[in-house]
Coordinates of C-alpha atoms and ligand atoms in Angstrom, one line a residue:
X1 CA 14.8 -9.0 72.6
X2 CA 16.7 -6.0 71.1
X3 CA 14.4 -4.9 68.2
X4 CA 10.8 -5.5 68.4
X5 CA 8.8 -7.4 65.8
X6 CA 7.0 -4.1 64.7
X7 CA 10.5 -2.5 64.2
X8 CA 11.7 -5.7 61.9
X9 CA 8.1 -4.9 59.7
X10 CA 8.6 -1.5 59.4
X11 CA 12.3 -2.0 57.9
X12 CA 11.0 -5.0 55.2
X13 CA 7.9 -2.7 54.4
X14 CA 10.4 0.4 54.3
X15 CA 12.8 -2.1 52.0
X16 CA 10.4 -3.1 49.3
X17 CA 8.8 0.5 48.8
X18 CA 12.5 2.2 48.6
X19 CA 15.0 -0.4 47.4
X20 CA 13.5 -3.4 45.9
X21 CA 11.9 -2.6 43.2
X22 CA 9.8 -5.2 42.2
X23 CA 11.3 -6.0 38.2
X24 CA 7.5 -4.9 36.6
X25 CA 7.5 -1.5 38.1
X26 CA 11.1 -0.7 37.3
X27 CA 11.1 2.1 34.7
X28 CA 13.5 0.1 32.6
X29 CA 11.6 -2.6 32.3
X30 CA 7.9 -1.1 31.4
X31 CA 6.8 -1.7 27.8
X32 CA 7.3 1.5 26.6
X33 CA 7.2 1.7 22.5
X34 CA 8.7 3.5 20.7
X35 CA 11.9 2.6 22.8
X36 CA 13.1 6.3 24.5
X37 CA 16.3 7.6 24.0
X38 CA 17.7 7.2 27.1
X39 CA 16.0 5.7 30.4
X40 CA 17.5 5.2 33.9
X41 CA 16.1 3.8 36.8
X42 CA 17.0 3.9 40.6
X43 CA 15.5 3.2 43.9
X44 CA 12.2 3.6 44.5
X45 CA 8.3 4.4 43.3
X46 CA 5.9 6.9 42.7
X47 CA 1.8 5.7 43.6
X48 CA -0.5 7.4 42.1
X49 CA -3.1 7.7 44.9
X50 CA -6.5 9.0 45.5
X51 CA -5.4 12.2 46.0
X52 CA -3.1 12.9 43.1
X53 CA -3.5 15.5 40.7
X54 CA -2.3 17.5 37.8
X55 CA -0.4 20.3 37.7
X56 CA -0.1 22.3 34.8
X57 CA 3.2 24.6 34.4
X58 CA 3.0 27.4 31.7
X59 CA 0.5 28.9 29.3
X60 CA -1.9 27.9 26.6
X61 CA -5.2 25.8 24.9
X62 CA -2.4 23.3 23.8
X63 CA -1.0 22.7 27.1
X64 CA -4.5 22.0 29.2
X65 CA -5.4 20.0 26.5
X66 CA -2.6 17.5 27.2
X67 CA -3.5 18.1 31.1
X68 CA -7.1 16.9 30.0
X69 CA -5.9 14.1 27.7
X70 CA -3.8 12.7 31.0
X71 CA -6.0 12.7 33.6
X72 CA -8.7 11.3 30.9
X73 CA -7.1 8.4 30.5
X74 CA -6.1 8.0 34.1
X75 CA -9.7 8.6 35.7
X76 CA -11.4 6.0 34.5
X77 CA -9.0 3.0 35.7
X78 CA -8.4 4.2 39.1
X79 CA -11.5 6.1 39.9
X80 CA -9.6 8.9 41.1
X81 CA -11.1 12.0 40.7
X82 CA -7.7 13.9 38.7
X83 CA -8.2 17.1 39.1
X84 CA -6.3 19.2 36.6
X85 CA -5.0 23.0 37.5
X86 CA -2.2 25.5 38.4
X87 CA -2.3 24.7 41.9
X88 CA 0.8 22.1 43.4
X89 CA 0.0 18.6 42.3
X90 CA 2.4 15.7 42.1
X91 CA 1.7 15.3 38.2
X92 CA 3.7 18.3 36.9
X93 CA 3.8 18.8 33.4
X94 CA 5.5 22.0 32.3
X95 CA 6.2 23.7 29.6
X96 CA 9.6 25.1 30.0
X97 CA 11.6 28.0 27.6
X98 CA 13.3 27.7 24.8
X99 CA 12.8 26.6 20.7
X100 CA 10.0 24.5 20.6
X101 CA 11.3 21.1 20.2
X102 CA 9.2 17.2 20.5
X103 CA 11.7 16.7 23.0
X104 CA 10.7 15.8 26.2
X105 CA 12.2 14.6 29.4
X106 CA 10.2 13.0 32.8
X107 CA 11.6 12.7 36.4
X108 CA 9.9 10.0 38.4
X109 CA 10.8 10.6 42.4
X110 CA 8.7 9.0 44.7
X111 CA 6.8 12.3 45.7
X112 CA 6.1 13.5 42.1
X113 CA 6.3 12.8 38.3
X114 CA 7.2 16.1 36.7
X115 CA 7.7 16.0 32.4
X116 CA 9.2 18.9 30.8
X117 CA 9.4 20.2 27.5
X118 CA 9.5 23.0 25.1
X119 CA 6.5 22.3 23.4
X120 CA 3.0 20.6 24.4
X121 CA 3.7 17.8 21.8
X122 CA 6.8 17.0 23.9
X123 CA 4.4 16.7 26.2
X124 CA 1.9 14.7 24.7
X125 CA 4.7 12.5 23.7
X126 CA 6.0 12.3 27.6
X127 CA 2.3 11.9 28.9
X128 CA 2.0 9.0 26.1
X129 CA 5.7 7.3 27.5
X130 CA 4.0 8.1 31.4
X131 CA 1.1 5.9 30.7
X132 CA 3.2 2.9 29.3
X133 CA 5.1 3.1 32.4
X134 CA 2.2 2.5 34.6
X135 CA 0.3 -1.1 34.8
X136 CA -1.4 -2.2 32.1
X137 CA -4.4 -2.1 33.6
X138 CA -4.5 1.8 33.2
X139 CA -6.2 1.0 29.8
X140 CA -9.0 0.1 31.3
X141 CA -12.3 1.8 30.6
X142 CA -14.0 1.3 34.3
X143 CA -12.4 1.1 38.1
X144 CA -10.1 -1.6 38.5
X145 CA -8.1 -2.8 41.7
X146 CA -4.3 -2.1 40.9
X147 CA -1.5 -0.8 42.1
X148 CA -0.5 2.3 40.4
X149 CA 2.9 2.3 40.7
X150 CA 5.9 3.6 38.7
X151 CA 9.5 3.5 39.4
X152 CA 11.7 6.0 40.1
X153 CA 14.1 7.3 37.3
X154 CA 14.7 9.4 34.4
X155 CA 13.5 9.4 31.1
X156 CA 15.2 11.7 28.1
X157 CA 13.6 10.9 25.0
X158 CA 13.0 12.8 21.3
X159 CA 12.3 11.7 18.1
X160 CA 14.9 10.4 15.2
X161 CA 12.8 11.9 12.4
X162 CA 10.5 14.7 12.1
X163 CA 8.1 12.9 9.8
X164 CA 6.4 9.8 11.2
X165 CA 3.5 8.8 9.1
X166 CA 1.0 6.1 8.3
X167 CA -1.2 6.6 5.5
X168 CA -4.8 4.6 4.9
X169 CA -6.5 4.1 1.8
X170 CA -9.9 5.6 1.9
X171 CA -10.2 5.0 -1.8
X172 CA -10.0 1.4 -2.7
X173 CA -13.0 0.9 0.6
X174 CA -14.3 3.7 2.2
X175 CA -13.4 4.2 6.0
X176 CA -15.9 6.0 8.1
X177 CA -14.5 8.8 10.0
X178 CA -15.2 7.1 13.6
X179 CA -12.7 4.3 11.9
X180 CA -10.0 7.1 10.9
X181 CA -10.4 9.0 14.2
X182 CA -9.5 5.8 16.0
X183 CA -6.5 5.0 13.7
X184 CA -5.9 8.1 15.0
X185 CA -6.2 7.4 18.7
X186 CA -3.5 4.7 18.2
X187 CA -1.3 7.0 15.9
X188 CA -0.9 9.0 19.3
X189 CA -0.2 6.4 21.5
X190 CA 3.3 5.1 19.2
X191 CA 4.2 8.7 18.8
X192 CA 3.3 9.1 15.0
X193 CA 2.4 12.9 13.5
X194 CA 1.5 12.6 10.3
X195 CA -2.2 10.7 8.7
X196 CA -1.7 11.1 5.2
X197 CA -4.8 10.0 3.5
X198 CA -5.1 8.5 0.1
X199 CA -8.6 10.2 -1.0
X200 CA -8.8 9.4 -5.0
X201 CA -7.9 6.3 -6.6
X202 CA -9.4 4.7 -9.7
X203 CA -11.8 2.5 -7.2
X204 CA -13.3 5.7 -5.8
X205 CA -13.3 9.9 -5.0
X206 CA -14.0 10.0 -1.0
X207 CA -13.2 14.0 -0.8
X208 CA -16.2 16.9 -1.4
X209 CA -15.2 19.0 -3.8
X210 CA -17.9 21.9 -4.3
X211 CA -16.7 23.3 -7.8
X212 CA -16.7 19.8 -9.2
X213 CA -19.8 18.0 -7.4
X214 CA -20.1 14.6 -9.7
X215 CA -16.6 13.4 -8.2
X216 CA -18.5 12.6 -5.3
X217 CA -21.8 11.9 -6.5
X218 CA -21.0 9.9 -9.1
X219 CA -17.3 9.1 -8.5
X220 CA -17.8 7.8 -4.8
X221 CA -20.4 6.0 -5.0
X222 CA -18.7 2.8 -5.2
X223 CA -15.8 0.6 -4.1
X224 CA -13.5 -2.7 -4.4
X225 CA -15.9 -5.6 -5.1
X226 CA -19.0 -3.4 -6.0
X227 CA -20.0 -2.6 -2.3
X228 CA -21.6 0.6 -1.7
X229 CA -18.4 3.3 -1.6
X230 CA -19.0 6.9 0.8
X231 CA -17.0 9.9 0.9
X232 CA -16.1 12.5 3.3
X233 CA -17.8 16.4 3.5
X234 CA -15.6 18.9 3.9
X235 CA -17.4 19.1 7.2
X236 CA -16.5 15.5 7.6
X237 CA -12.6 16.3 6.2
X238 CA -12.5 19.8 8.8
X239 CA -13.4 17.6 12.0
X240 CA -10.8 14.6 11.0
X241 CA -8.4 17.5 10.8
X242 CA -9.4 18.9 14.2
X243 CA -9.0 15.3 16.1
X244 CA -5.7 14.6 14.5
X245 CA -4.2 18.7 15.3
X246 CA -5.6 17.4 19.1
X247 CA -3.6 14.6 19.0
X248 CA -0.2 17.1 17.7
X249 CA -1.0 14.7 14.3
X250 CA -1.2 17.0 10.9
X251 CA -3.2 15.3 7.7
X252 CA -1.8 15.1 4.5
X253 CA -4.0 14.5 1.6
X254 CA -4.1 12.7 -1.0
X255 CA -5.1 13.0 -4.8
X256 CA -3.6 10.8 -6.7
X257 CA -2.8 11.6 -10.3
X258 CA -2.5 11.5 -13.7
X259 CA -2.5 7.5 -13.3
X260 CA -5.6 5.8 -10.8
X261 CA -8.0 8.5 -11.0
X262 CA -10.8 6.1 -12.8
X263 CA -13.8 7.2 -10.3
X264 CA -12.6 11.6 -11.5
X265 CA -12.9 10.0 -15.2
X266 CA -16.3 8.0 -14.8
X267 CA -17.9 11.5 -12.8
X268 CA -16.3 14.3 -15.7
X269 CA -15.9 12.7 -19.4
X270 CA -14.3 16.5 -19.9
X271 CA -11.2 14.6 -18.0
X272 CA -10.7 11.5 -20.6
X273 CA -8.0 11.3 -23.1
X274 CA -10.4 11.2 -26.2
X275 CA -9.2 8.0 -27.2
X276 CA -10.4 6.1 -24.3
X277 CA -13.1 4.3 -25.6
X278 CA -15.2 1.6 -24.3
X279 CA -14.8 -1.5 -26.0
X280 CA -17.8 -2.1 -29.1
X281 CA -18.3 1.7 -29.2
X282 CA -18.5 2.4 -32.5
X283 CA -20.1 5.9 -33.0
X284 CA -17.2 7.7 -33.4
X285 CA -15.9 5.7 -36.1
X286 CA -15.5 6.8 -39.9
X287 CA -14.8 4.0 -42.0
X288 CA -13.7 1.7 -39.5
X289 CA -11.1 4.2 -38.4
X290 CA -11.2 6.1 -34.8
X291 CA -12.2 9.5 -35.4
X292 CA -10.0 11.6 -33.0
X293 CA -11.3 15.4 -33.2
X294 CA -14.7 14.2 -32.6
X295 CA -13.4 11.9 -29.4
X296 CA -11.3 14.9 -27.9
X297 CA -14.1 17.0 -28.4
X298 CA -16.5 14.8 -27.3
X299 CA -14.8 11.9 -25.1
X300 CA -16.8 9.4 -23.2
X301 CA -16.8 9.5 -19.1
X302 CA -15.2 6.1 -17.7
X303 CA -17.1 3.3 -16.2
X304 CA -17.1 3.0 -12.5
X305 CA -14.5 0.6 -11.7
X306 CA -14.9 -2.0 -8.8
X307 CA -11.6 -4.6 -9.4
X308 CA -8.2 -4.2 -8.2
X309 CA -5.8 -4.0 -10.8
X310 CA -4.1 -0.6 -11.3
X311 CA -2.4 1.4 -14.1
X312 CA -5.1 1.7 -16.8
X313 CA -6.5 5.1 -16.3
X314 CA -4.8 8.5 -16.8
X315 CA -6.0 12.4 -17.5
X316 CA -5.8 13.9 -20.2
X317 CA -2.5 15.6 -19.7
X318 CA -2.3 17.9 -22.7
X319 CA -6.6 19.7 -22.5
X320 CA -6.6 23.0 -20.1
X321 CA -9.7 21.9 -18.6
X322 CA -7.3 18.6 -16.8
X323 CA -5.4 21.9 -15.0
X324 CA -8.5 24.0 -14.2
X325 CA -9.6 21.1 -12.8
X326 CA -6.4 20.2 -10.6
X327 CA -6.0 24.2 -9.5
X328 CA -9.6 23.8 -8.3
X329 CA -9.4 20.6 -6.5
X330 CA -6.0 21.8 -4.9
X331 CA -7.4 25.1 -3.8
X332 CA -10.5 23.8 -2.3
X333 CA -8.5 21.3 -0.8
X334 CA -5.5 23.9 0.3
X335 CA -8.2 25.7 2.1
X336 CA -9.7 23.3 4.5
X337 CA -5.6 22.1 4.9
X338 CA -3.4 23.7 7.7
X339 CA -0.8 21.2 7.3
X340 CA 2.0 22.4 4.6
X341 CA 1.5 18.9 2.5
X342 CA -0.5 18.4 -0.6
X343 CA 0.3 14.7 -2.1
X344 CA -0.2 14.4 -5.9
X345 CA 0.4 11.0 -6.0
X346 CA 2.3 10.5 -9.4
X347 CA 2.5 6.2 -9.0
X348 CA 1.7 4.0 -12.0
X349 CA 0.8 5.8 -14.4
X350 CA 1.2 3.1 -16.9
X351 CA -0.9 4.5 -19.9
X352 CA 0.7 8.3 -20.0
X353 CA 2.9 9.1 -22.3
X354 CA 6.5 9.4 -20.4
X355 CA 6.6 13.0 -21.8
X356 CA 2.9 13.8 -21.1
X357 CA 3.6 12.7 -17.3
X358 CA 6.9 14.9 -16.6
X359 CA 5.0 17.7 -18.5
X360 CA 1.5 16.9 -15.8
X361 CA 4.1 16.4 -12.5
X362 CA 6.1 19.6 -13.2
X363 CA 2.5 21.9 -14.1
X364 CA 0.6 20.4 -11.1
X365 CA 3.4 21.3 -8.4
X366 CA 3.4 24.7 -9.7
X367 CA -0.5 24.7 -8.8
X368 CA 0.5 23.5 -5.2
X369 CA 3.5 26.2 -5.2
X370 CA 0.8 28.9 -6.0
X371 CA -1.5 28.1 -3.0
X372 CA 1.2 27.6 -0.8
X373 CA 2.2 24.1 0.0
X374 CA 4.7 21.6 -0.9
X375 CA 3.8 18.5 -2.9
X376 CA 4.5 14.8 -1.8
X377 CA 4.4 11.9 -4.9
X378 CA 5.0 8.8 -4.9
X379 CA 8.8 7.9 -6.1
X380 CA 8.4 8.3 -9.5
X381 CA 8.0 12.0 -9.7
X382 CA 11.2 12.2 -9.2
X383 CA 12.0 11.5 -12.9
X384 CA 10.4 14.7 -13.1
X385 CA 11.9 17.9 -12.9
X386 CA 11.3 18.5 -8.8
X387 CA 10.7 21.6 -7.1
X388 CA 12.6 22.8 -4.6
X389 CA 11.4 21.4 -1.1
X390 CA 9.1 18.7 -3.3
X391 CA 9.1 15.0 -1.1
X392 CA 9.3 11.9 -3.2
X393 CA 8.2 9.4 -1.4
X394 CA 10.1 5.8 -2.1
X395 CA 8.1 2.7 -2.0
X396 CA 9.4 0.5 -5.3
X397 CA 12.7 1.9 -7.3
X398 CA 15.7 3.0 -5.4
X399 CA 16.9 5.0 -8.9
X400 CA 13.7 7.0 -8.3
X401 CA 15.1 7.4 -5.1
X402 CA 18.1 8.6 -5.9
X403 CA 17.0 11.0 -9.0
X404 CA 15.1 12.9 -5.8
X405 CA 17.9 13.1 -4.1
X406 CA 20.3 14.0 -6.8
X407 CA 18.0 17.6 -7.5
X408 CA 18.5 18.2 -3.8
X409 CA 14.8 16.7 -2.5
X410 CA 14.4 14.8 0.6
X411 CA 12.8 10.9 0.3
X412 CA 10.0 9.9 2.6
X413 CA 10.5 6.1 3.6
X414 CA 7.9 4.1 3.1
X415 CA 9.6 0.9 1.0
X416 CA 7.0 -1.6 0.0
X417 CA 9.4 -4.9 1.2
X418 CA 9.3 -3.4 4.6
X419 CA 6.5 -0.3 5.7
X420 CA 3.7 -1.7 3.6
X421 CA 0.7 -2.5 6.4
X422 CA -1.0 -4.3 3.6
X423 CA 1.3 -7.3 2.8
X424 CA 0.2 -10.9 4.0
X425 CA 2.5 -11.8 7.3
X426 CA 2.8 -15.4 5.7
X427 CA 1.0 -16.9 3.0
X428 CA -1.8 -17.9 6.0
X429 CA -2.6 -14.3 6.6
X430 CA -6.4 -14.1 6.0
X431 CA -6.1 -10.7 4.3
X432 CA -3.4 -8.9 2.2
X433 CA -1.6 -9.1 -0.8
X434 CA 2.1 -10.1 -1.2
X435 CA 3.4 -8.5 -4.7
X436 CA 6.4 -7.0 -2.6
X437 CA 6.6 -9.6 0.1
X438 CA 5.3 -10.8 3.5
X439 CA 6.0 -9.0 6.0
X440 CA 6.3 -10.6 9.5
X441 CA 6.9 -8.6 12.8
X442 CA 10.8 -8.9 13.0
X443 CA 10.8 -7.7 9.0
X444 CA 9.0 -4.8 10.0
X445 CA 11.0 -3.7 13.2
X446 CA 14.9 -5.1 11.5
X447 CA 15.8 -2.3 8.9
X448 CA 17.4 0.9 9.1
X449 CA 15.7 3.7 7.0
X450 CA 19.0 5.5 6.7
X451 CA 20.8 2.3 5.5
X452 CA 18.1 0.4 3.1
X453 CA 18.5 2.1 0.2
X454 CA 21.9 2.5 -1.4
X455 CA 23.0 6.0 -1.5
X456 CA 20.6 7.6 0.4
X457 CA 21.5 8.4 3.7
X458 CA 19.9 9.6 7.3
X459 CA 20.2 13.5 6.0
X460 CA 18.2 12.3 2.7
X461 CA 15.3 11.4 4.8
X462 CA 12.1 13.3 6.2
X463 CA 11.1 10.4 7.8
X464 CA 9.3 6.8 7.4
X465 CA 5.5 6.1 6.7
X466 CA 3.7 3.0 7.1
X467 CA 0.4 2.7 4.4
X468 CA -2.5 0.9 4.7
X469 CA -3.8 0.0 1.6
X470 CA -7.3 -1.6 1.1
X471 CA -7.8 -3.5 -1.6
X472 CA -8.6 -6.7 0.7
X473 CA -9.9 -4.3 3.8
X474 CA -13.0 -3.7 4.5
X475 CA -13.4 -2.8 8.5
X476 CA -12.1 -1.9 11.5
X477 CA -11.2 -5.7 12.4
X478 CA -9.3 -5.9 9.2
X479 CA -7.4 -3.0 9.6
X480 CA -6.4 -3.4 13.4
X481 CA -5.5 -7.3 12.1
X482 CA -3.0 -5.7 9.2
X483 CA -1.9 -2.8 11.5
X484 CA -0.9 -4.4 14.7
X485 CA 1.6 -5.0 15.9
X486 CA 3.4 -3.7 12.8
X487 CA 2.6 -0.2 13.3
X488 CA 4.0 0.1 16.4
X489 CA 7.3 -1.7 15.2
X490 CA 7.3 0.8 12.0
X491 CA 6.8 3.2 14.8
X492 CA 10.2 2.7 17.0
X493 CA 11.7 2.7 13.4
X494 CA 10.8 6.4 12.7
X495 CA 11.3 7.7 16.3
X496 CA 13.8 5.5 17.8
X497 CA 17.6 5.9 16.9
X498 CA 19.1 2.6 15.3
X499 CA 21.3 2.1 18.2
X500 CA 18.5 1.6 20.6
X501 CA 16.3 -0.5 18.6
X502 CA 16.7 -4.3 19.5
X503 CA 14.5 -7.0 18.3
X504 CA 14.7 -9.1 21.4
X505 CA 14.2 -6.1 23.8
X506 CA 11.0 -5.5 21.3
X507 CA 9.6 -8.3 21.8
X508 CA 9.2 -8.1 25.2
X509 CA 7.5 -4.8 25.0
X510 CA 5.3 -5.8 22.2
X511 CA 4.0 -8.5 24.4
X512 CA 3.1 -6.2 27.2
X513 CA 1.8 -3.8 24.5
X514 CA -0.6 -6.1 23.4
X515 CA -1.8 -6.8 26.7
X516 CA -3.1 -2.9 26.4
X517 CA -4.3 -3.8 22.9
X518 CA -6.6 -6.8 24.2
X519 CA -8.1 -4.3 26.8
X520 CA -8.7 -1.9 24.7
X521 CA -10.4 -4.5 22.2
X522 CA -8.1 -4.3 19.9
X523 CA -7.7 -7.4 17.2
X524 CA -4.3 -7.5 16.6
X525 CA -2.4 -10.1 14.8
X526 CA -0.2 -12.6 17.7
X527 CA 2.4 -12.6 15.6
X528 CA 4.3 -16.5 16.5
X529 CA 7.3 -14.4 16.9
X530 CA 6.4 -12.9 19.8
X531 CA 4.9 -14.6 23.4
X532 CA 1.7 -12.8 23.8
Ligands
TNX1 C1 0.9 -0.3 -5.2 S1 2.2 1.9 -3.6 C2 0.2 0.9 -5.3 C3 -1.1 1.0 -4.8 C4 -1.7 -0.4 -4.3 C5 -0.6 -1.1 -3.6 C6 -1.0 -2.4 -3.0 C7 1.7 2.7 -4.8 C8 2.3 4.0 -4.8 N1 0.8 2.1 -5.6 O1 -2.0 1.6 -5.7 O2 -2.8 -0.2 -3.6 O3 0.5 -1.3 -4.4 O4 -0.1 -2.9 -2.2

């Protein structure tokens, strides 16, 4: 016999590591959402291996905190130890010259896995596509037996648009900061960098404000349907801020205004139109007629307000104490804020005067001017007067949208038919609402931001956010079960060019994503569109 047996097991071993790729190792087929921007695969695989390591290429806190954040997340699965350092290791991430960009590129051999970028959030965003291309089982929390293999290839990826958001409602039920700091966890994994949080709303104040303690004390201490409410310290607000700027994610608050700010009305009467008078309240009537000097000087504070429906409650947009109140709120706030945002909400303010709102959205983005930041509202400031670099953010009326862009101001896209985390997926859904529609996985993932609304085009937009709102939401289950898998579909939508996105290829991924979801006890919604 010419070739031993030994020789003919060497060649089909030598075969399978080099050649045949088995198909769920093959870099082009991982689950890796949001879709890259450009992946190709060839022969081979990298095996991480008890002795592998991390080594770290360039300078900074920024860049061993990625190091850490890998081999974190690696340790526990495999049980290998991970040590991170400057020494070789065949986990290279390296920060390389040039303008810091979120662009990031990885090169899987079968010695090494080496991700480059500019900046460390390109290469948070390359470690977070590096662990979608290894086994699912990665996500588990304690050893497991698997085979930690990735195939060879190149990835080149960076984002479509600069601003990918979500937003929760902190307002309408309080969420504890463990809850928002996990939010934030997942935020990460799809790539998202911006939390904007909706702090104020008629239902409830969740944001310490020293100069102006009642908002809190009296102002959060409710929420939808009654239940005790909560609110977050600055303390609280500082280390929320400090896990997101980890994570390369920047917060944006939120006080929403002159409309849904109930629970500021119920804390300071100071803030009420006078006119706003609780039903049967007499005392300030002469002769059966409202006496209005004595209401403005004297106005009543609100009653807390524990129901859902929105547009009854507005500031009083023509007293000087309304503006000495905003400029404290936003200075407090600007001060525990390194992000450039300040959102001053502006929706649905159904009981101020048109001329009293313009004359409130104008003044109040002044204030945010003067401490140095640049205001978000919801669409409708835009039939405002805009300052310059002043983000309306569309969620209802396209001519809102286009009176932004029209004084030369970009458009956040969050419309409600599409983004909105809080609409039913079918009329079964066990939470929600549905005033815009349902929204079912393939609704969320099929729509081009820079092709929805007429007239506003890819160079209009800052980016896409997703909101949570809470009306019907009350825990971590019920926001996971409204979340997922949307999120992660609204998140391929803001990084991932149009041309790349494909339902069908989505689907696929989305299935092996939620694999990672159900080990990491995450109660997502199996969407019947997709085979879980
Ligand atoms: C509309 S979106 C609102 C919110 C509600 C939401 C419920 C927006 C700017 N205003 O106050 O929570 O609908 O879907």
């Amino acid at each position: 016999m010419k070739y031993s047996l030994w020789t003919f097991a060497v060649l089909a071993a030598f075969s399978i590591s080099s050649c045949q790729v088995p198909n769920s190792v093959k870099i082009d087929e991982a689950g890796i959402i949001p879709i890259p921007t450009s992946i190709s695969s060839s022969a081979g695989v990298f095996e991480l291996a008890p002795t592998s390591s991390i080594q770290l290429i360039g300078e900074g806190d920024d860049l061993s905190r990625v190091g850490n954040f890998l081999a974190d997340k690696l340790r526990p699965a495999t049980g290998f130890e991970i040590p991170v350092s400057n020494e070789n290791g065949d986990l290279i991430l390296e920060l390389v010259s040039g303008s810091a960009s979120e662009k990031y590129n990885i090169n899987i051999s079968s010695d090494q896995v080496k991700i480059t970028s500019t900046s460390a959030a390109g290469l948070y965003y390359g470690m977070q596509t590096l662990i979608k291309a290894l086994p699912v089982e990665i996500e588990n929390t304690s050893k497991v037996d698997a085979e930690w293999m990735i195939g060879n290839g190149i990835i080149e990826d960076q984002p479509e648009f600069s601003y990918r958001g979500a937003m929760l409602d902190v307002a309408r039920h309080f969420i504890s900061i463990e809850d928002v700091k996990h939010y934030i966890d997942q935020m990460g994994s799809l790539k998202l960098n911006y939390l904007h949080l909706h702090l104020s709303d008629d239902q409830g104040w969740r944001i310490e404000i020293k100069s102006w303690p009642k908002l809190t004390e009296i102002g959060g201490k409710t929420e939808v349907g009654g239940t005790e409410g909560g609110f977050f310290t600055q303390e609280d607000y500082k280390e929320i801020i400090q896990y997101a700027a980890d994570r390369f994610i920047t917060i944006v608050p939120e006080i929403d205004m002159p409309g849904h700010t109930n629970a500021a009305l119920a804390a300071y009467a100071e803030l009420n139109p006078g006119v706003n008078l609780p039903d049967g309240d007499f005392a300030t009537m002469t002769e059966g007629k409202i006496d209005f000097d004595i209401l403005d000087k004297n106005p009543q504070p609100a009653e807390l307000y524990t129901g859902i429906e929105v547009g009854f409650s507005t500031f009083a947009t023509n007293k000087e104490i309304t503006y000495t109140f905003v400029e404290d709120v936003i200075k407090e706030l600007v001060a525990l804020t390194p992000g450039p945002y300040i959102h001053i909400g502006g929706d649905e303010s159904h009981v101020t005067e048109k001329d009293d709102y313009i004359y409130f959205v104008e003044r109040v983005q002044e204030i945010v001017i003067k401490y140095g930041k640049t205001s978000i509202g919801w669409d409708e400031i835009a039939t405002a007067k805009l300052a310059p670099g002043t983000v309306a953010q569309f969620w209802a009326l396209e001519e809102n949208a286009k009176l932004a862009k029209e004084q030369g101001n970009q458009i956040l896209m969050s419309p409600a038919k599409r983004a909105y985390l809080d609409m039913q997926y079918d009329s079964t859904s066990r939470l929600g609402l549905h005033w815009a529609a349902y929204i079912e996985l393939d609704d969320s993932y099929n729509w081009d931001p820079a092709t929805y609304a007429d007239g506003i085009n890819k160079s209009d937009i800052l980016g896409v956010e997703a909101p949570l709102w809470t009306e019907t939401i009350t825990n971590r289950s019920d926001i996971e079960y409204m979340a997922f898998p949307r999120l992660a579909a609204l998140a391929e939508v803001a990084w991932s060019s149009s041309e790349r996105r494909n339902w069908d290829d989505f689907k696929k991924r989305v299935a092996l994503q939620g694999k990672r979801w159900d080990i990491n006890g995450i109660e997502f919604y199996r969407s019947p569109k997709v085979d879980w």
